[in-house]
Amino acid sequence: MQTTRIDINKKIELLEQELAQLKGQLAKEKTVSVPEPFQAVFDEAERKVSDYFSGLKFNPQEGTIQIDDERYILVRASSLSNEFFENFAGNLPDKTKEEAFSLARDFLFDIGHLIGMEDAKRVHNKINLNDPIEKLSAGPVHFSHAGWAFVELLPECNPSPDANFFLKYHHPYSFEADSWIKSGKKAEKPVCIMSAAYSSGWCEESYNMPLTAVEISCRAKGDEHCTFIMAQPDRITHFLDEIGKGSKLSETIEIPYFFERKTIEEKLKSNQKLLEEAQAIAKLAAWELDLETRELVWSNELKRIYGLEDQPNSPEVYQGFLDMMNEDDLAQHRKLVERAARFGTEYHFEHQIRLRDNSIKWIATNGIPVTDKEGKIYKIKGITQDITSQKDVEELMLRNDNMLKTAQKIAKIGSWEFDIASGTLTWSDELYDICEIDKNNVTDLRGEFHSKISEDDLETMNLRFQKCISDGTTYNIEFDITLDPNRKKTVYGMGMAHYNRKKEIVKIYGIAQDISESKRQNKALIENIKEKETLLKEVHHRVKNNLQIISSLLNLQSSFIENEEMLRLYRESQNRIKSIASVHELLYQSDDLSKISFDKYLKKLVDDLIISYFGTENKVKLFINTKEFFNIDTSIPLGLLINEIVSNSLKHGLKNEANEFIYIDIFKVKYKTYQLKIGDNGRGFVSSSSDEDPESLGLMLIKELSEQLNGEIIKNTENQGTHYELVFKSN
């Protein structure tokens, strides 16, 4: 045992001597190659870093490696290079080779960049470096001493503390490239990831600004050098393209960014939140069904849709979902899932579910089969949307559409729409029925429709249609369509322009109504009215004739009367009968049997009265001012009343002298209310109050007739002559 301990001590002494020799050599040998302008500062860095590494101590008994009280570790180069990439890819069977390589590269870059930053921070403090270029110069020296690689800075380098910062350098003995080369494997892409990351991390800490590095050629893939460039992240592509001399090198080289994955994850989390909010607003959710385990993975929104927020993802949840469907929907769902699992068929399915609170929802589901690397379908992914609101709206629209169709059918009104841009003509079902065109067997709708219209009607229709398109003029048209040689329909059509937000006419829409039956009914009604008018005219004619016979009989009878008073009474009765007969005569002669022109009636009535008293050569002037029309119920009593007043004027007020006149004004004062003003400029008269006085009969008639007209007559004798005013009602 004593001999062994002595031997060990001797060996330790030898090792320490060798280590001392190595340290001496380390201090003398160059660990970095730099352009001449930077030589002095890098020489100083080599001295300080070499002094730092001269404190290297190996202590296997404690399992430590220390440099100036800082612990270091030795790691096999291959474990962080070719072997790492192989093992990393082996643990990601669902990723392609390129996807696995990218993930491993990002992982190594993040670690290497962070290590470079922390080593720089520690070494800067240890050897008291402050200037950015001094801090940077210690990096390649430390890099070399730590066994990463020898660094050769190229003349193009410009380590300025701004956006123009640029380094280009070789790693002649990169540990990563050497690992790949020694393994006998050739890389497809540059592999010196940690070297690029560590150097960019060190320089970022030195200059206190973001930097990244990318390997543009690599010995591991057969290039002559492991060459790198370093710059600010937003400038690196610029320098790559400059180096590529127009070949867009930035498009062929993947640029790593420190902790880009973390940034992406944060963005993904933010996007995930936005997605969940969007799903909640749209009531749209994602799901994934494992066909082997029947485990259903739901998004939170899907759980809310199904009212299962408290349920974990499990096969029981899938069964709970199935239990919500009725038997028919469940059978259809299973059929669609089975078809998707067997044949890879995508599906869309709308169905109802009954929730735990017995409420009903409408659900729309889209499913897409997913295959593994071997092409085997192992899961179904999809989306589900709560479409209850849409279904309610669809049901309401369908109900309204059915009501509209029913109304159109009852009224025989069809609707149409013409899209100007596409030239598409769309008809409602009722319009097809009106024109008797088979909706399912027509290829040229406009041509078929136009063939049923006469040339004149079609020309008129086209002119109005084109004007509506050009300036938006609404048009109406009535035309006939010929269904067969012995059958036609009359159609009323209307077209209107539809404008977009830019006030441009984009569509013409309108209606077409079958008015054949209403036209036939109107024709029959008009014929019926004409028949009745003919009969009514005949009645008026006969009444007028009968009254004239009575008047003639009175006239004949009066010829045998010698008593003047009795003769006067006969003549007054005869005039009253003529007044009534004139109404019937005018109605018989009129085109409108419901009313007569009172102006025309009064002229005949009063002219006849004046002639009956003063003859045809009379001097009395007549002034009539009215444009009113009255029906027979108003005309007869009003005519009789005027007959009595005019008769009194002719008997008692006027002498048939020059400048004598009678005036009659009738005008409307308000709805169904009129005013009569009538009088003369004669000497006036005073009537007796005796009921036996013959003159009192006329005044009694005036009073009775005014009451019959729902009015009250007022007599005025203050001015010259006799004047009356009457406000009366008329229908």
XYZ file of C-alpha atoms in Angstrom:
731
model
C 0.000 0.000 0.000
C 2.962 2.322 0.926
C 4.588 1.703 -2.452
C 1.394 2.525 -4.303
C 0.920 5.809 -2.499
C 4.520 6.802 -3.312
C 4.005 5.942 -6.961
C 0.843 8.007 -7.093
C 2.548 10.999 -5.552
C 5.351 10.765 -8.100
C 2.844 10.635 -10.921
C 1.051 13.708 -9.562
C 4.373 15.550 -9.440
C 5.060 14.622 -13.060
C 1.603 15.754 -14.109
C 2.044 19.060 -12.359
C 5.360 19.554 -14.143
C 3.750 18.771 -17.485
C 0.893 21.127 -16.654
C 3.332 23.893 -15.825
C 5.080 23.323 -19.160
C 1.725 23.461 -20.952
C 0.858 26.689 -19.201
C 4.171 28.136 -20.325
C 3.521 27.106 -23.892
C -0.007 28.486 -23.609
C 1.330 31.877 -22.705
C 3.700 31.903 -25.688
C 1.503 30.461 -28.498
C -1.034 32.513 -30.486
C -4.679 31.599 -29.784
C -6.290 33.970 -32.297
C -5.501 35.395 -35.742
C -6.597 38.998 -36.372
C -6.028 41.747 -38.982
C -3.104 44.120 -38.296
C -5.213 47.091 -37.065
C -6.526 44.966 -34.159
C -3.281 43.154 -33.313
C -2.292 45.275 -30.294
C -5.575 45.016 -28.477
C -5.791 41.255 -29.108
C -2.181 40.777 -27.901
C -3.184 42.391 -24.622
C -6.255 40.174 -24.454
C -4.091 37.073 -25.006
C -1.856 38.098 -22.135
C -4.708 38.691 -19.701
C -6.733 35.609 -20.674
C -3.587 33.410 -20.644
C -2.856 34.636 -17.130
C -6.442 33.823 -16.246
C -6.105 30.252 -17.573
C -2.717 29.781 -15.864
C -4.669 29.153 -12.689
C -6.079 25.932 -14.179
C -6.317 23.189 -11.530
C -7.419 19.566 -11.995
C -8.591 17.792 -8.853
C -9.941 14.366 -9.805
C -10.235 13.403 -6.132
C -12.916 16.086 -5.749
C -14.138 15.882 -9.326
C -13.347 19.531 -10.008
C -11.672 21.617 -12.680
C -11.070 25.192 -11.578
C -9.677 28.365 -13.119
C -9.231 31.302 -10.786
C -11.846 29.844 -8.416
C -14.302 29.325 -11.279
C -15.428 25.734 -11.859
C -15.321 24.378 -15.401
C -16.444 21.028 -16.819
C -15.185 18.868 -19.667
C -17.819 17.602 -22.109
C -17.251 15.355 -25.136
C -17.537 17.431 -28.281
C -19.630 14.838 -30.148
C -22.296 14.809 -27.426
C -23.070 18.446 -28.285
C -22.771 17.969 -32.017
C -23.462 15.001 -34.316
C -24.600 12.659 -31.538
C -26.917 15.328 -30.114
C -28.668 15.815 -33.467
C -29.083 12.044 -33.936
C -30.504 11.431 -30.455
C -32.722 14.510 -30.621
C -34.300 13.356 -33.879
C -34.753 9.837 -32.482
C -36.924 11.192 -29.673
C -39.251 13.015 -32.086
C -40.764 10.271 -34.275
C -43.615 12.505 -35.427
C -41.188 15.087 -36.831
C -39.442 15.013 -40.194
C -35.639 15.048 -40.342
C -35.601 18.735 -41.238
C -38.074 19.622 -38.472
C -36.002 17.746 -35.862
C -32.778 19.398 -37.076
C -34.356 22.868 -36.794
C -35.582 22.189 -33.258
C -32.146 20.862 -32.167
C -30.407 23.820 -33.799
C -32.653 26.340 -31.989
C -32.091 24.536 -28.686
C -28.282 24.535 -29.047
C -28.207 28.138 -30.243
C -30.200 29.373 -27.252
C -27.925 27.526 -24.817
C -24.700 28.514 -26.585
C -25.712 32.172 -26.858
C -26.618 32.339 -23.174
C -23.377 30.603 -22.122
C -21.383 33.059 -24.237
C -23.122 36.029 -22.583
C -22.559 34.707 -19.041
C -18.910 33.713 -19.673
C -18.222 37.164 -21.121
C -19.789 38.878 -18.142
C -17.690 36.813 -15.685
C -14.380 37.097 -17.550
C -14.799 40.847 -18.124
C -15.082 41.326 -14.380
C -12.218 38.939 -13.585
C -9.670 40.606 -15.826
C -11.130 44.120 -15.511
C -12.182 44.933 -19.106
C -14.356 48.011 -19.881
C -13.982 49.091 -23.514
C -16.261 47.163 -25.963
C -13.406 46.217 -28.320
C -11.296 45.035 -25.330
C -14.215 42.951 -24.104
C -14.699 41.486 -27.587
C -10.970 40.675 -27.977
C -11.027 38.457 -24.899
C -13.750 36.310 -26.471
C -11.788 34.477 -29.208
C -8.885 33.934 -26.788
C -11.151 32.464 -24.116
C -12.922 30.489 -26.877
C -9.625 28.935 -27.929
C -8.425 28.183 -24.364
C -11.778 26.538 -23.552
C -11.404 24.149 -26.493
C -14.252 25.418 -28.702
C -12.173 26.448 -31.709
C -9.356 28.636 -32.964
C -10.656 31.976 -34.309
C -9.354 33.706 -37.416
C -10.856 37.193 -37.874
C -10.891 38.269 -41.536
C -9.970 41.713 -42.928
C -13.618 42.612 -43.686
C -14.358 42.917 -39.949
C -15.805 46.211 -38.687
C -16.510 45.916 -34.928
C -18.160 49.375 -34.646
C -20.665 49.881 -31.785
C -23.590 50.657 -34.134
C -25.740 49.210 -36.945
C -22.650 48.763 -39.104
C -21.138 46.182 -36.725
C -19.880 43.284 -38.831
C -17.534 40.345 -38.183
C -16.453 37.670 -40.606
C -14.263 34.842 -39.274
C -13.089 31.228 -39.667
C -13.028 28.454 -37.051
C -10.280 26.206 -38.512
C -10.652 23.583 -35.755
C -14.339 23.833 -34.788
C -15.192 21.072 -32.296
C -18.574 20.567 -33.993
C -17.261 20.184 -37.527
C -14.424 17.915 -36.276
C -17.003 15.692 -34.529
C -18.975 15.190 -37.731
C -15.846 14.607 -39.801
C -14.418 12.053 -37.337
C -17.752 10.207 -37.245
C -17.494 9.732 -40.997
C -20.820 11.461 -41.596
C -21.390 14.375 -43.909
C -23.818 17.091 -42.862
C -26.401 18.573 -45.229
C -26.352 21.941 -43.483
C -23.825 23.941 -41.436
C -23.500 22.318 -37.986
C -21.330 24.670 -35.906
C -24.370 25.962 -34.036
C -22.969 26.402 -30.552
C -19.814 28.052 -31.900
C -21.906 30.672 -33.701
C -24.153 31.071 -30.663
C -21.333 31.365 -28.092
C -19.424 33.967 -30.124
C -22.557 36.084 -30.772
C -23.515 35.837 -27.090
C -20.029 36.990 -26.018
C -20.047 39.953 -28.435
C -23.619 40.919 -27.521
C -22.576 41.188 -23.876
C -19.426 43.097 -24.882
C -21.241 45.730 -26.975
C -24.518 45.723 -25.062
C -26.558 45.423 -28.275
C -28.367 42.487 -29.929
C -26.150 40.393 -32.184
C -26.460 37.081 -33.958
C -24.068 34.911 -35.956
C -24.609 32.448 -38.779
C -22.299 29.882 -40.359
C -22.178 30.406 -44.126
C -19.831 27.475 -44.960
C -18.928 24.370 -42.972
C -16.207 21.729 -43.239
C -18.743 19.153 -41.976
C -20.644 19.439 -45.246
C -17.508 19.479 -47.388
C -16.681 23.199 -47.546
C -13.083 24.432 -47.245
C -13.687 26.542 -44.128
C -16.091 26.875 -41.245
C -16.885 30.514 -41.940
C -19.201 32.777 -39.932
C -20.569 36.294 -40.096
C -21.958 38.284 -37.172
C -24.188 41.402 -37.190
C -27.264 42.899 -35.640
C -30.336 40.675 -36.230
C -32.081 43.205 -38.468
C -28.907 43.734 -40.549
C -27.671 40.166 -40.967
C -29.665 39.540 -44.165
C -28.172 42.698 -45.705
C -24.627 41.439 -45.136
C -25.517 37.930 -46.333
C -26.837 39.302 -49.620
C -23.755 41.484 -50.007
C -21.537 38.421 -49.568
C -23.746 36.439 -51.954
C -23.251 39.119 -54.634
C -26.833 39.061 -55.870
C -27.493 35.365 -55.183
C -29.813 36.152 -52.226
C -27.737 34.130 -49.757
C -30.183 35.133 -46.998
C -32.876 33.005 -48.645
C -30.749 29.834 -48.507
C -29.321 30.154 -44.975
C -31.465 29.871 -41.855
C -30.665 32.728 -39.482
C -30.843 31.853 -35.762
C -32.141 34.371 -33.247
C -31.508 34.168 -29.529
C -34.520 32.721 -27.739
C -36.598 33.072 -30.884
C -38.488 30.016 -29.739
C -39.465 31.782 -26.526
C -40.684 34.798 -28.500
C -42.641 32.517 -30.755
C -44.135 30.755 -27.736
C -45.189 34.083 -26.269
C -46.757 35.023 -29.581
C -48.426 31.636 -29.710
C -49.831 32.169 -26.215
C -51.113 35.572 -27.242
C -52.549 34.112 -30.434
C -54.022 31.241 -28.442
C -55.785 33.726 -26.208
C -57.075 35.615 -29.220
C -58.140 32.308 -30.768
C -60.044 31.317 -27.637
C -61.741 34.706 -27.538
C -62.613 34.398 -31.222
C -63.926 30.878 -30.629
C -66.101 32.128 -27.779
C -67.489 34.950 -29.912
C -68.116 32.666 -32.915
C -69.134 29.719 -30.702
C -66.575 27.709 -32.658
C -64.345 25.090 -31.043
C -61.708 22.498 -31.954
C -61.486 18.842 -30.966
C -59.423 15.708 -31.584
C -60.578 12.088 -31.322
C -58.121 9.217 -30.808
C -59.614 6.331 -32.777
C -57.855 3.672 -30.687
C -58.512 4.936 -27.157
C -61.670 6.870 -28.031
C -60.269 9.714 -25.969
C -61.767 13.007 -27.049
C -59.606 16.093 -26.533
C -61.711 19.236 -26.440
C -60.914 22.928 -26.417
C -62.385 24.939 -23.564
C -64.956 26.485 -25.863
C -66.227 23.061 -26.914
C -66.758 22.136 -23.276
C -68.751 25.331 -22.847
C -70.837 24.533 -25.928
C -71.723 21.113 -24.505
C -72.091 22.360 -20.934
C -69.280 20.066 -19.721
C -66.789 22.625 -18.377
C -66.272 20.486 -15.266
C -65.349 17.322 -17.190
C -61.740 16.213 -17.949
C -60.698 14.849 -21.365
C -61.394 11.119 -21.227
C -63.285 8.356 -23.042
C -66.167 9.016 -20.639
C -66.477 12.541 -22.028
C -66.814 11.140 -25.527
C -69.541 8.801 -24.328
C -71.256 11.713 -22.585
C -71.207 13.603 -25.852
C -72.768 10.636 -27.681
C -75.514 10.409 -25.055
C -76.617 13.942 -25.933
C -77.733 12.937 -29.451
C -80.998 11.342 -30.454
C -80.955 7.851 -31.975
C -81.081 8.964 -35.620
C -78.333 11.577 -35.246
C -76.215 9.137 -33.227
C -76.458 6.500 -35.956
C -75.506 9.058 -38.608
C -72.577 10.306 -36.495
C -71.179 6.788 -36.027
C -71.554 6.097 -39.726
C -69.604 9.254 -40.638
C -66.836 8.548 -38.097
C -66.537 4.941 -39.284
C -66.286 6.047 -42.907
C -63.654 8.665 -41.983
C -61.637 6.054 -40.042
C -61.777 3.466 -42.834
C -61.606 5.541 -46.017
C -60.219 8.905 -44.904
C -63.431 10.696 -45.830
C -63.948 14.195 -44.496
C -67.443 14.966 -43.250
C -69.844 17.744 -42.286
C -72.720 16.976 -39.943
C -75.468 19.156 -38.457
C -77.497 17.761 -35.593
C -79.224 18.554 -32.316
C -78.005 17.799 -28.787
C -79.876 17.812 -25.489
C -77.796 19.274 -22.663
C -77.902 18.215 -19.030
C -80.412 20.998 -18.303
C -82.657 19.584 -21.103
C -82.099 22.608 -23.349
C -81.657 21.928 -27.068
C -78.791 23.171 -29.234
C -78.017 22.867 -32.930
C -74.436 21.771 -33.644
C -72.401 21.778 -36.891
C -69.341 19.491 -36.955
C -66.560 19.115 -39.535
C -64.205 16.133 -39.209
C -60.884 15.505 -41.004
C -58.965 12.173 -40.707
C -55.267 12.350 -39.710
C -52.658 9.777 -40.790
C -49.275 8.788 -39.319
C -46.005 8.329 -41.263
C -47.174 4.949 -42.535
C -50.406 6.471 -43.849
C -52.562 4.817 -41.184
C -55.547 6.839 -39.954
C -55.179 7.113 -36.194
C -57.183 10.174 -35.224
C -59.843 12.594 -36.433
C -59.513 16.311 -35.940
C -62.244 18.817 -36.449
C -64.202 21.855 -35.446
C -67.646 22.172 -33.933
C -69.847 25.263 -33.930
C -72.962 26.134 -31.983
C -75.341 27.128 -34.796
C -78.490 27.407 -32.693
C -78.856 31.131 -33.434
C -78.305 30.560 -37.151
C -80.887 27.771 -37.146
C -83.384 30.028 -35.374
C -82.789 32.697 -38.004
C -83.010 30.104 -40.802
C -86.289 28.814 -39.376
C -87.671 32.356 -39.157
C -86.495 33.119 -42.691
C -87.982 29.864 -43.968
C -91.273 30.649 -42.251
C -91.272 34.159 -43.706
C -90.296 32.784 -47.110
C -93.171 30.294 -46.994
C -95.551 33.066 -45.955
C -94.253 35.236 -48.792
C -94.654 32.391 -51.289
C -98.182 31.771 -50.023
C -99.020 35.473 -50.272
C -97.538 35.617 -53.773
C -99.545 32.571 -54.807
C -102.784 33.993 -53.414
C -102.188 37.405 -55.006
C -100.615 35.845 -58.117
C -97.570 38.086 -57.675
C -94.082 36.917 -58.583
C -90.787 38.679 -57.871
C -87.608 38.894 -59.947
C -84.083 40.271 -59.763
C -81.515 41.045 -62.458
C -77.797 41.330 -61.607
C -76.263 43.835 -64.033
C -72.629 42.699 -63.642
C -73.253 38.988 -64.178
C -76.393 39.262 -66.317
C -78.125 36.760 -64.018
C -81.927 36.792 -63.942
C -83.583 35.257 -60.873
C -87.304 34.497 -60.564
C -89.476 33.461 -57.640
C -91.434 30.213 -57.955
C -94.713 32.069 -58.421
C -93.357 33.950 -61.444
C -92.514 30.648 -63.103
C -96.109 29.542 -62.415
C -97.574 32.781 -63.816
C -95.624 32.435 -67.070
C -96.083 28.626 -67.057
C -92.362 27.968 -67.540
C -90.825 24.769 -66.155
C -88.187 25.946 -63.662
C -86.214 22.704 -63.894
C -86.153 22.416 -67.684
C -85.433 25.928 -68.916
C -81.982 26.845 -70.236
C -82.645 30.361 -71.571
C -85.093 31.985 -69.157
C -85.087 35.425 -70.757
C -85.479 33.974 -74.237
C -88.356 31.739 -73.130
C -90.069 34.656 -71.411
C -89.617 37.059 -74.333
C -91.024 34.509 -76.787
C -94.397 34.780 -75.024
C -94.652 38.596 -75.444
C -95.765 40.511 -78.516
C -93.146 42.562 -80.418
C -94.714 45.907 -79.447
C -94.953 45.035 -75.742
C -91.423 43.609 -75.757
C -89.999 46.743 -77.382
C -91.723 48.953 -74.784
C -90.531 46.709 -71.947
C -86.916 46.715 -73.144
C -86.864 50.520 -73.542
C -88.131 51.036 -69.988
C -85.828 48.350 -68.607
C -82.745 49.929 -70.217
C -83.752 53.369 -68.951
C -84.061 51.958 -65.449
C -80.509 50.547 -65.758
C -79.109 53.837 -67.103
C -80.723 56.379 -64.752
C -82.724 54.417 -62.172
C -86.193 55.379 -63.480
C -88.845 53.147 -61.937
C -91.217 51.775 -64.551
C -94.655 50.167 -64.748
C -95.979 48.188 -67.672
C -99.008 46.096 -68.577
C -98.619 43.421 -71.231
C -100.058 40.159 -72.492
C -98.276 36.815 -72.586
C -99.383 34.124 -75.009
C -99.448 30.662 -73.457
C -100.954 28.871 -76.455
C -102.879 30.017 -79.570
C -106.189 30.180 -77.678
C -105.022 31.342 -74.248
C -103.442 34.546 -72.962
C -102.719 36.214 -69.648
C -102.509 39.899 -68.828
C -99.579 40.775 -66.571
C -98.750 43.948 -64.667
C -95.015 44.511 -64.186
C -92.864 46.952 -62.239
C -89.080 47.440 -62.105
C -86.886 49.435 -59.701
C -83.151 50.105 -59.453
C -81.037 48.863 -56.533
C -77.943 50.890 -55.593
C -74.732 49.938 -53.794
C -72.911 52.101 -51.233
C -71.219 54.028 -54.043
C -74.647 55.012 -55.397
C -74.086 52.784 -58.436
C -76.979 50.826 -59.946
C -76.045 47.168 -59.521
C -79.394 45.372 -59.756
C -82.890 45.784 -61.104
C -85.628 44.106 -59.146
C -89.369 44.099 -59.380
C -92.663 42.236 -59.418
C -95.023 40.776 -62.000
C -98.689 40.115 -61.250
C -101.209 38.055 -63.161
C -104.123 40.501 -63.474
C -106.087 38.446 -66.007
C -108.875 37.627 -63.537
C -109.097 41.180 -62.185
C -109.204 42.497 -65.768
C -112.011 40.070 -66.556
C -113.871 41.051 -63.386
C -113.349 44.757 -64.086
C -114.670 44.311 -67.604
C -117.704 42.464 -66.308
C -118.204 45.116 -63.638
C -117.957 47.926 -66.170
C -120.473 46.179 -68.410
C -122.736 45.664 -65.415
C -122.406 49.329 -64.446
C -123.155 50.378 -67.995
C -126.294 48.219 -67.973
C -127.406 49.761 -64.678
C -126.582 53.261 -65.903
C -128.685 52.596 -68.981
C -131.547 51.405 -66.779
C -131.084 54.380 -64.435
C -131.030 56.809 -67.334
C -134.227 55.208 -68.566
C -135.759 55.716 -65.112
C -134.730 59.392 -65.057
C -136.015 59.783 -68.585
C -139.375 58.262 -67.688
C -139.644 60.311 -64.483
C -138.838 63.454 -66.454
C -141.407 62.506 -69.101
C -144.042 61.785 -66.464
C -143.356 65.117 -64.769
C -143.607 66.831 -68.124
C -146.962 65.087 -68.706
C -148.133 66.357 -65.308
C -146.850 69.811 -66.183
C -148.641 69.639 -69.525
C -151.862 68.524 -67.852
C -151.602 71.448 -65.430
C -150.943 73.772 -68.342
C -153.948 72.309 -70.202
C -156.101 72.574 -67.115
C -155.048 76.162 -66.507
C -156.423 77.192 -69.880
C -159.910 76.635 -68.509
C -159.286 78.731 -65.385
C -160.434 82.319 -65.407
C -159.566 83.136 -61.784
C -156.186 84.909 -61.791
C -155.204 83.704 -58.345
C -155.998 80.114 -59.196
C -154.118 80.461 -62.476
C -151.064 81.788 -60.591
C -151.083 78.774 -58.288
C -151.276 76.413 -61.262
C -148.273 78.108 -62.867
C -146.217 77.978 -59.640
C -146.956 74.262 -59.279
C -146.030 73.806 -62.911
C -142.663 75.578 -62.293
C -141.948 73.408 -59.280
C -142.585 70.292 -61.329
C -140.277 71.648 -64.052
C -137.601 72.217 -61.404
C -137.717 68.573 -60.420
C -137.948 67.393 -64.018
C -134.828 69.399 -64.946
C -132.796 67.433 -62.389
C -133.877 64.133 -63.919
C -133.280 65.485 -67.416
C -129.692 66.518 -66.602
C -128.967 63.170 -64.944
C -130.366 61.370 -67.988
C -128.074 63.430 -70.255
C -125.014 63.183 -67.978
C -122.183 60.624 -68.252
C -122.041 60.476 -64.443
C -125.408 59.475 -62.988
C -124.238 60.103 -59.417
C -124.084 63.919 -59.638
C -124.994 66.889 -61.827
C -123.300 70.171 -62.638
C -125.294 72.751 -60.671
C -124.116 75.639 -62.816
C -125.694 74.072 -65.902
C -128.839 73.125 -63.968
C -129.372 76.600 -62.508
C -128.991 78.342 -65.853
C -131.781 76.245 -67.361
C -133.996 76.439 -64.264
C -133.796 80.200 -63.701
C -133.883 81.099 -67.414
C -137.134 79.137 -67.739
C -138.579 80.931 -64.685
C -137.691 84.401 -65.990
C -139.214 83.567 -69.366
C -142.364 82.232 -67.706
C -142.860 85.609 -65.967
C -141.440 88.191 -68.368
C -141.198 86.390 -71.682
C -138.262 85.824 -73.958
C -137.565 89.534 -74.437
C -137.037 90.153 -70.714
C -134.483 92.621 -69.306
C -133.474 90.734 -66.155
C -129.811 89.743 -65.990
C -128.756 86.484 -64.359
C -125.403 86.000 -62.527
C -124.577 82.441 -61.490
C -121.267 81.660 -59.760
C -120.699 78.018 -58.858
C -118.638 75.043 -59.963
C -120.125 72.541 -57.579
C -121.641 69.127 -58.356
C -124.430 67.636 -56.219
C -126.187 64.295 -56.150
C -129.944 63.904 -56.682
C -130.677 63.951 -52.923
C -129.233 67.458 -52.664
C -130.100 68.719 -56.134
C -133.915 68.353 -55.905
C -134.503 70.162 -52.563
C -131.836 72.783 -53.354
C -133.367 73.335 -56.834
C -136.865 73.665 -55.373
C -135.614 76.134 -52.752
C -133.922 78.293 -55.426
C -137.073 77.972 -57.567
C -139.191 79.440 -54.752
C -136.788 82.304 -53.991
C -136.387 83.251 -57.661
C -140.144 82.983 -58.200
C -140.762 85.392 -55.295
C -138.200 87.796 -56.732
C -139.890 87.717 -60.127
C -143.332 88.141 -58.587
C -142.666 90.800 -55.993
C -139.236 92.315 -56.397
C -138.497 92.845 -60.070
C -140.478 94.829 -62.721
C -138.561 93.672 -65.813
C -136.750 96.964 -66.027
C -133.215 97.784 -67.132
C -130.355 97.076 -64.678
C -132.384 94.511 -62.739
C -130.579 91.284 -61.900
C -130.691 88.052 -59.956
C -127.515 86.532 -58.517
C -126.831 83.008 -57.222
C -123.498 81.999 -55.541
C -122.824 78.492 -54.239
C -119.405 77.558 -52.824
C -117.825 75.094 -50.427
C -116.884 76.374 -46.990
C -115.569 73.115 -45.498
C -115.805 69.357 -45.865
C -119.355 68.510 -47.082
C -120.562 71.977 -46.088
C -121.643 74.626 -48.618
C -123.036 78.147 -48.619
C -125.781 79.556 -50.878
C -126.092 83.302 -51.452
C -129.062 84.346 -53.577
C -130.913 87.617 -54.136
C -132.012 90.445 -56.407
C -131.784 94.233 -56.606
C -135.551 94.772 -56.890
C -137.896 96.779 -54.659
C -138.318 93.897 -52.171
C -141.613 92.653 -50.728
C -143.419 92.046 -47.442
C -145.198 88.724 -47.041
C -148.334 88.132 -44.943
C -148.152 86.002 -41.828
C -151.583 84.499 -42.519
C -151.552 80.807 -43.269
C -154.397 81.450 -45.685
C -152.349 83.931 -47.670
C -151.228 82.202 -50.909
C -147.886 83.983 -50.705
C -147.056 82.162 -47.470
C -146.899 78.767 -49.223
C -143.648 79.704 -51.002
C -142.050 80.894 -47.784
C -143.112 77.725 -46.018
C -141.529 75.666 -48.786
C -138.292 77.663 -48.445
C -138.183 76.954 -44.721
C -138.995 73.258 -45.105
C -136.502 72.748 -47.897
C -133.705 74.478 -45.921
C -134.367 72.148 -43.017
C -134.291 69.206 -45.391
C -130.802 70.379 -46.393
C -129.785 70.494 -42.697
C -129.471 74.272 -42.839
C -131.145 77.446 -41.656
C -131.961 80.179 -44.136
C -131.444 83.841 -43.295
C -133.305 86.605 -45.106
C -131.770 90.085 -45.458
C -133.744 93.133 -46.698
C -131.580 95.894 -45.287
C -129.971 96.552 -48.635
C -131.841 97.152 -51.880
C -133.670 94.053 -52.949
C -134.184 90.766 -51.159
C -131.243 88.523 -50.162
C -130.935 85.046 -48.645
C -128.053 83.091 -47.176
C -128.094 79.380 -46.443
C -125.350 77.103 -45.069
C -126.234 73.487 -45.812
C -124.829 69.935 -45.791
C -124.399 67.655 -48.774
C -123.068 64.110 -49.216
